[in-house]
Coordinates of C-alpha atoms in Angstrom, one line a residue:
M164 CA 9.4 -161.0 250.4
L165 CA 11.6 -160.0 248.0
R166 CA 15.5 -162.0 248.5
V167 CA 18.2 -160.1 247.0
T168 CA 21.2 -162.4 247.1
H169 CA 25.1 -162.1 246.3
L170 CA 28.0 -163.3 246.3
L171 CA 30.9 -161.4 247.6
P172 CA 34.9 -162.3 247.4
F173 CA 35.8 -163.6 250.9
L174 CA 38.7 -160.5 252.4
A175 CA 41.9 -162.3 253.2
L176 CA 44.7 -160.2 254.5
L177 CA 47.6 -160.7 252.6
S178 CA 49.7 -160.1 255.8
A179 CA 48.3 -162.1 257.7
P180 CA 50.6 -165.6 256.8
A181 CA 47.7 -168.0 258.2
L182 CA 45.2 -166.7 255.8
A183 CA 46.9 -166.0 253.5
A184 CA 47.5 -170.3 252.8
Q185 CA 43.3 -170.9 253.4
P186 CA 41.6 -171.8 250.0
R187 CA 39.4 -168.5 248.6
A188 CA 36.1 -168.9 249.9
Q189 CA 32.9 -166.7 248.8
Q190 CA 30.2 -165.8 251.3
I191 CA 26.3 -165.2 251.2
A192 CA 24.2 -162.1 252.0
V193 CA 20.7 -162.4 251.8
F194 CA 18.6 -159.0 252.0
K195 CA 14.8 -159.3 252.7
V196 CA 12.7 -156.5 251.3
S197 CA 8.7 -156.4 251.5
A198 CA 8.2 -155.4 247.6
L199 CA 4.8 -153.4 246.7
G200 CA 4.8 -154.8 242.8
R201 CA 7.3 -157.0 240.8
A202 CA 7.2 -157.8 236.7
N203 CA 8.9 -160.6 236.0
V204 CA 10.2 -159.4 232.6
T205 CA 9.7 -162.5 230.2
P206 CA 8.5 -162.9 226.5
T207 CA 5.1 -164.5 227.5
A208 CA 4.7 -161.4 230.4
L209 CA 5.5 -158.6 227.4
M210 CA 3.0 -159.9 225.2
A211 CA 0.4 -160.3 228.4
A212 CA 1.1 -156.8 228.8
Q213 CA -0.5 -156.1 225.7
V214 CA 2.5 -153.5 225.0
T215 CA 3.3 -153.2 221.3
P216 CA 6.9 -153.4 221.1
E217 CA 8.7 -150.9 218.0
T218 CA 11.2 -150.5 216.5
L219 CA 13.3 -147.1 217.0
T220 CA 17.5 -146.1 217.1
I221 CA 18.9 -145.2 220.3
P222 CA 21.6 -142.6 219.9
A223 CA 24.8 -143.5 220.9
D224 CA 24.0 -146.4 222.7
Y225 CA 25.3 -147.2 226.3
L226 CA 26.5 -151.0 225.5
Y227 CA 27.1 -150.7 222.2
K228 CA 28.8 -147.3 221.8
R229 CA 26.8 -146.6 218.6
D230 CA 23.1 -145.8 217.5
L231 CA 21.6 -149.0 217.6
R232 CA 18.2 -149.9 216.3
V233 CA 16.3 -152.2 218.6
Q234 CA 13.0 -153.8 219.2
A235 CA 11.6 -152.8 222.4
Y236 CA 8.6 -152.1 224.9
D237 CA 7.5 -149.1 226.6
L238 CA 9.2 -149.5 230.6
D239 CA 5.7 -147.0 231.7
A240 CA 3.0 -148.9 229.4
F241 CA 4.6 -152.3 230.8
L242 CA 4.9 -151.0 234.3
K243 CA 1.6 -149.4 233.9
A244 CA -0.2 -153.4 232.8
R245 CA 1.7 -155.4 235.5
I246 CA 1.8 -153.4 238.5
P247 CA -1.6 -151.7 240.0
D248 CA -1.4 -148.1 240.4
V249 CA 2.3 -147.5 239.5
E250 CA 2.1 -143.9 239.1
Q251 CA 0.6 -143.5 242.9
L252 CA 3.3 -145.4 244.0
A253 CA 5.9 -143.6 242.5
A254 CA 3.8 -140.5 244.2
S255 CA 4.5 -142.0 247.4
G256 CA 8.3 -142.3 247.3
A257 CA 8.7 -146.0 245.8
Q258 CA 11.6 -146.8 244.3
I259 CA 12.1 -148.9 241.4
M260 CA 14.9 -152.1 241.2
F261 CA 16.0 -153.4 237.6
W262 CA 16.7 -157.5 238.5
C263 CA 19.4 -158.8 236.2
R264 CA 20.8 -162.7 236.3
D265 CA 24.0 -161.5 236.9
G266 CA 22.9 -160.0 240.5
Y267 CA 23.1 -156.7 238.9
A268 CA 20.4 -154.5 240.9
P269 CA 20.5 -150.7 240.1
T270 CA 17.7 -148.8 241.9
A271 CA 16.2 -145.4 241.1
K272 CA 13.3 -143.5 242.4
L273 CA 10.4 -144.9 240.5
S274 CA 9.2 -140.9 239.9
D275 CA 12.3 -140.5 238.2
V276 CA 12.0 -143.4 236.0
L277 CA 8.5 -142.8 235.1
G278 CA 7.3 -140.7 231.8
Q279 CA 11.4 -140.6 230.8
G280 CA 11.4 -142.7 228.1
G281 CA 12.3 -146.0 228.8
L282 CA 12.4 -149.0 226.6
I283 CA 12.9 -152.6 227.5
A284 CA 14.8 -153.2 224.9
V285 CA 14.4 -156.8 223.6
A286 CA 16.8 -157.5 220.3
D287 CA 18.8 -155.3 217.7
A288 CA 16.4 -154.8 215.0
D289 CA 19.8 -154.8 212.7
A290 CA 20.8 -158.6 213.7
P291 CA 20.6 -161.1 211.6
A292 CA 17.7 -163.8 211.9
G293 CA 18.1 -165.6 214.4
V294 CA 20.4 -163.5 216.5
Q295 CA 18.7 -161.8 219.3
W296 CA 22.1 -159.2 219.8
P297 CA 25.1 -159.1 218.6
D298 CA 28.1 -159.8 221.4
A299 CA 29.5 -156.5 222.6
P300 CA 32.4 -155.3 224.2
Y301 CA 32.2 -154.2 227.8
K302 CA 35.5 -153.4 230.1
N303 CA 37.7 -156.6 229.9
T304 CA 35.1 -159.1 228.4
V305 CA 32.6 -160.0 225.6
L306 CA 29.4 -160.3 226.4
K307 CA 26.9 -162.7 224.6
A308 CA 23.4 -162.7 223.7
P309 CA 22.1 -164.9 226.6
E310 CA 23.9 -162.2 229.4
I311 CA 21.9 -159.1 227.5
G312 CA 18.9 -160.3 227.0
N313 CA 16.3 -157.7 227.9
Y314 CA 17.6 -154.2 228.0
V315 CA 17.1 -151.3 229.6
V316 CA 17.3 -148.6 227.1
W317 CA 16.8 -144.5 227.1
R318 CA 14.8 -142.6 223.9
R319 CA 17.4 -140.0 224.9
A320 CA 21.1 -140.6 226.2
Q321 CA 20.9 -140.2 229.8
F322 CA 23.2 -142.1 231.3
P323 CA 24.0 -142.3 233.8
A324 CA 21.8 -140.8 235.4
K325 CA 18.9 -143.8 235.1
P326 CA 19.8 -147.4 234.9
Q327 CA 20.5 -149.2 232.1
P328 CA 21.1 -153.3 232.9
W329 CA 21.1 -155.6 230.8
G330 CA 20.0 -159.4 231.6
L331 CA 17.0 -157.7 233.1
D332 CA 15.0 -161.0 235.1
T333 CA 12.5 -158.8 237.3
I334 CA 11.1 -155.3 237.6
Y335 CA 10.7 -154.7 242.0
I336 CA 9.1 -152.1 243.1
L337 CA 10.0 -150.8 246.3
P338 CA 8.9 -149.2 249.7
A339 CA 10.3 -145.3 250.0
S340 CA 11.9 -146.8 253.4
A341 CA 14.1 -149.5 251.4
V342 CA 17.4 -148.1 251.4
L343 CA 19.3 -151.3 249.5
K344 CA 22.9 -150.0 249.0
K345 CA 24.1 -150.3 245.1

């Protein structure tokens, strides 16, 4: 079973004086979904998949807003090495979910992802020694290397058609019938 836990802010009605005086609380929602396959995305798992890392340039990278040379592993090769019958699962309508450390979990049809040039980027190839990723401005904050971690990128700019999550922790293959709200 896959347990997806999200922390959602508790909504207080501003027009209700009694609620407005209460301290803010958080509500936990737990969803259970049967996963057809799972692949942890760790340095050990990437090495065990026996996929050769490559260095290439991602044009107009989504996060860094510039051409970005990355060290990356081919997503298709990683999935095929770690999840048996991934191509058959794609043909059956299975979905892919990219579970990130911060709880973000974008999903897509597996058949829309396989064969589309996906990569698991693990580092900026031009970063100084000892630096995995440079800081990246994002919305009203700055992401640090540990937050970026493993980052899904595409050989050809395809955003927003394909997910581009960073902080990637685990890839799940879900049945076609799994309906997850984004």
